[in-house]
């Protein structure tokens, strides 16, 4: 069972995390951690005026599953809009907790289809939080940016 969980594809993604350069002037920085497994991610996000991610940096301290999730997110997050990233969090939660499908070719132009490699994590509830961390952190950063912009315009 662990072989399916830590398969070659997951380990390859985990070994090649992108976007590890922190942004010098992000619109928001969020650190998110899982007390259950000890995984931690810090994300820097810059959001363009069109609501799309213009810049992204991350520092990941997680198991191979969290690293793989962060790697896939990091490959495709720049250029995505806030609504799609919020939807992605829901898709990932349903995939892990409700046997929902992974993001497919019909979501965000197929950018996140590689997340299907994390489907075996469903059977390991203690690992769900590690996989969800990067997605939740990005959405939390976007929420902070949007709230700041709303209060500045009020």
GROMACS .gro file of C-alpha atoms in nm:
model
  154
    1UNK     CA    1   0.000   0.000   0.000
    2UNK     CA    2   0.284   0.240   0.078
    3UNK     CA    3   0.436   0.165  -0.264
    4UNK     CA    4   0.125   0.310  -0.430
    5UNK     CA    5   0.143   0.610  -0.200
    6UNK     CA    6   0.511   0.689  -0.254
    7UNK     CA    7   0.533   0.590  -0.618
    8UNK     CA    8   0.797   0.705  -0.863
    9UNK     CA    9   0.584   0.987  -1.004
   10UNK     CA   10   0.516   1.136  -0.661
   11UNK     CA   11   0.881   1.110  -0.564
   12UNK     CA   12   0.983   1.273  -0.893
   13UNK     CA   13   0.749   1.568  -0.837
   14UNK     CA   14   0.871   1.598  -0.475
   15UNK     CA   15   1.232   1.607  -0.593
   16UNK     CA   16   1.163   1.888  -0.841
   17UNK     CA   17   0.974   2.156  -0.653
   18UNK     CA   18   0.966   2.478  -0.849
   19UNK     CA   19   0.904   2.837  -0.750
   20UNK     CA   20   1.124   2.802  -0.441
   21UNK     CA   21   1.257   3.156  -0.472
   22UNK     CA   22   1.077   3.377  -0.223
   23UNK     CA   23   0.930   3.698  -0.365
   24UNK     CA   24   1.101   4.019  -0.255
   25UNK     CA   25   0.778   4.223  -0.242
   26UNK     CA   26   0.475   3.992  -0.235
   27UNK     CA   27   0.123   4.121  -0.185
   28UNK     CA   28   0.081   3.855   0.085
   29UNK     CA   29   0.285   3.591   0.265
   30UNK     CA   30   0.116   3.302   0.442
   31UNK     CA   31   0.265   3.022   0.648
   32UNK     CA   32   0.038   2.723   0.685
   33UNK     CA   33   0.116   2.408   0.881
   34UNK     CA   34  -0.034   2.079   0.977
   35UNK     CA   35   0.003   1.999   1.345
   36UNK     CA   36  -0.084   1.637   1.270
   37UNK     CA   37   0.214   1.563   1.046
   38UNK     CA   38   0.439   1.866   1.101
   39UNK     CA   39   0.433   1.975   0.736
   40UNK     CA   40   0.476   2.348   0.678
   41UNK     CA   41   0.461   2.572   0.373
   42UNK     CA   42   0.520   2.943   0.334
   43UNK     CA   43   0.387   3.102   0.018
   44UNK     CA   44   0.442   3.447  -0.128
   45UNK     CA   45   0.176   3.566  -0.370
   46UNK     CA   46   0.148   3.869  -0.592
   47UNK     CA   47  -0.189   3.924  -0.752
   48UNK     CA   48  -0.233   4.129  -1.066
   49UNK     CA   49  -0.515   4.384  -1.100
   50UNK     CA   50  -0.702   4.126  -1.309
   51UNK     CA   51  -0.719   3.887  -1.011
   52UNK     CA   52  -0.463   3.646  -1.158
   53UNK     CA   53  -0.152   3.528  -0.977
   54UNK     CA   54   0.134   3.739  -1.112
   55UNK     CA   55   0.409   3.608  -0.885
   56UNK     CA   56   0.455   3.308  -0.659
   57UNK     CA   57   0.725   3.176  -0.431
   58UNK     CA   58   0.720   2.894  -0.180
   59UNK     CA   59   0.924   2.737   0.092
   60UNK     CA   60   0.815   2.379   0.159
   61UNK     CA   61   0.898   2.163   0.459
   62UNK     CA   62   0.677   1.862   0.412
   63UNK     CA   63   0.670   1.493   0.340
   64UNK     CA   64   0.702   1.373  -0.019
   65UNK     CA   65   0.324   1.399  -0.063
   66UNK     CA   66   0.312   1.763   0.043
   67UNK     CA   67   0.619   1.835  -0.166
   68UNK     CA   68   0.460   1.673  -0.473
   69UNK     CA   69   0.141   1.876  -0.426
   70UNK     CA   70   0.344   2.197  -0.387
   71UNK     CA   71   0.553   2.111  -0.693
   72UNK     CA   72   0.249   2.064  -0.915
   73UNK     CA   73   0.081   2.377  -0.781
   74UNK     CA   74   0.403   2.576  -0.825
   75UNK     CA   75   0.431   2.472  -1.188
   76UNK     CA   76   0.091   2.612  -1.280
   77UNK     CA   77  -0.021   2.871  -1.025
   78UNK     CA   78   0.111   3.181  -1.204
   79UNK     CA   79  -0.156   3.306  -1.440
   80UNK     CA   80  -0.443   3.133  -1.259
   81UNK     CA   81  -0.729   3.343  -1.130
   82UNK     CA   82  -0.851   3.347  -0.772
   83UNK     CA   83  -1.179   3.172  -0.853
   84UNK     CA   84  -1.003   2.877  -1.017
   85UNK     CA   85  -0.767   2.838  -0.723
   86UNK     CA   86  -1.056   2.842  -0.477
   87UNK     CA   87  -1.229   2.581  -0.689
   88UNK     CA   88  -0.908   2.375  -0.693
   89UNK     CA   89  -0.906   2.357  -0.312
   90UNK     CA   90  -1.259   2.216  -0.322
   91UNK     CA   91  -1.169   1.965  -0.593
   92UNK     CA   92  -0.870   1.844  -0.393
   93UNK     CA   93  -1.072   1.815  -0.071
   94UNK     CA   94  -1.342   1.615  -0.249
   95UNK     CA   95  -1.080   1.400  -0.420
   96UNK     CA   96  -0.923   1.309  -0.087
   97UNK     CA   97  -1.220   1.301   0.148
   98UNK     CA   98  -1.517   1.204  -0.070
   99UNK     CA   99  -1.362   0.991  -0.347
  100UNK     CA  100  -1.420   1.274  -0.593
  101UNK     CA  101  -1.233   1.290  -0.922
  102UNK     CA  102  -0.899   1.469  -0.948
  103UNK     CA  103  -0.881   1.787  -1.153
  104UNK     CA  104  -0.905   1.683  -1.515
  105UNK     CA  105  -0.849   1.823  -1.860
  106UNK     CA  106  -1.169   2.025  -1.830
  107UNK     CA  107  -1.038   2.226  -1.531
  108UNK     CA  108  -0.799   2.519  -1.590
  109UNK     CA  109  -0.705   2.386  -1.930
  110UNK     CA  110  -0.577   2.064  -1.776
  111UNK     CA  111  -0.299   2.248  -1.591
  112UNK     CA  112  -0.357   2.053  -1.271
  113UNK     CA  113  -0.430   1.710  -1.418
  114UNK     CA  114  -0.101   1.579  -1.272
  115UNK     CA  115  -0.263   1.603  -0.928
  116UNK     CA  116  -0.429   1.270  -1.011
  117UNK     CA  117  -0.100   1.112  -0.902
  118UNK     CA  118  -0.206   1.195  -0.543
  119UNK     CA  119  -0.528   0.993  -0.562
  120UNK     CA  120  -0.383   0.705  -0.350
  121UNK     CA  121  -0.361   0.949  -0.055
  122UNK     CA  122  -0.739   0.903  -0.010
  123UNK     CA  123  -0.671   0.587   0.188
  124UNK     CA  124  -0.437   0.767   0.430
  125UNK     CA  125  -0.638   1.030   0.617
  126UNK     CA  126  -0.337   1.133   0.823
  127UNK     CA  127  -0.173   1.255   0.501
  128UNK     CA  128  -0.465   1.461   0.367
  129UNK     CA  129  -0.354   1.780   0.542
  130UNK     CA  130  -0.003   1.761   0.397
  131UNK     CA  131  -0.147   1.744   0.045
  132UNK     CA  132  -0.397   2.024   0.104
  133UNK     CA  133  -0.148   2.268   0.264
  134UNK     CA  134  -0.019   2.440  -0.050
  135UNK     CA  135  -0.366   2.493  -0.195
  136UNK     CA  136  -0.509   2.626   0.130
  137UNK     CA  137  -0.209   2.857   0.180
  138UNK     CA  138  -0.245   3.010  -0.167
  139UNK     CA  139  -0.616   3.075  -0.118
  140UNK     CA  140  -0.553   3.224   0.224
  141UNK     CA  141  -0.294   3.460   0.070
  142UNK     CA  142  -0.538   3.559  -0.206
  143UNK     CA  143  -0.809   3.621   0.055
  144UNK     CA  144  -0.572   3.853   0.244
  145UNK     CA  145  -0.481   4.043  -0.072
  146UNK     CA  146  -0.844   4.087  -0.177
  147UNK     CA  147  -0.948   4.196   0.173
  148UNK     CA  148  -0.666   4.452   0.180
  149UNK     CA  149  -0.767   4.587  -0.160
  150UNK     CA  150  -1.131   4.612  -0.057
  151UNK     CA  151  -1.051   4.802   0.260
  152UNK     CA  152  -0.813   5.033   0.070
  153UNK     CA  153  -1.083   5.120  -0.181
  154UNK     CA  154  -1.347   5.178   0.088
   0.00000   0.00000   0.00000
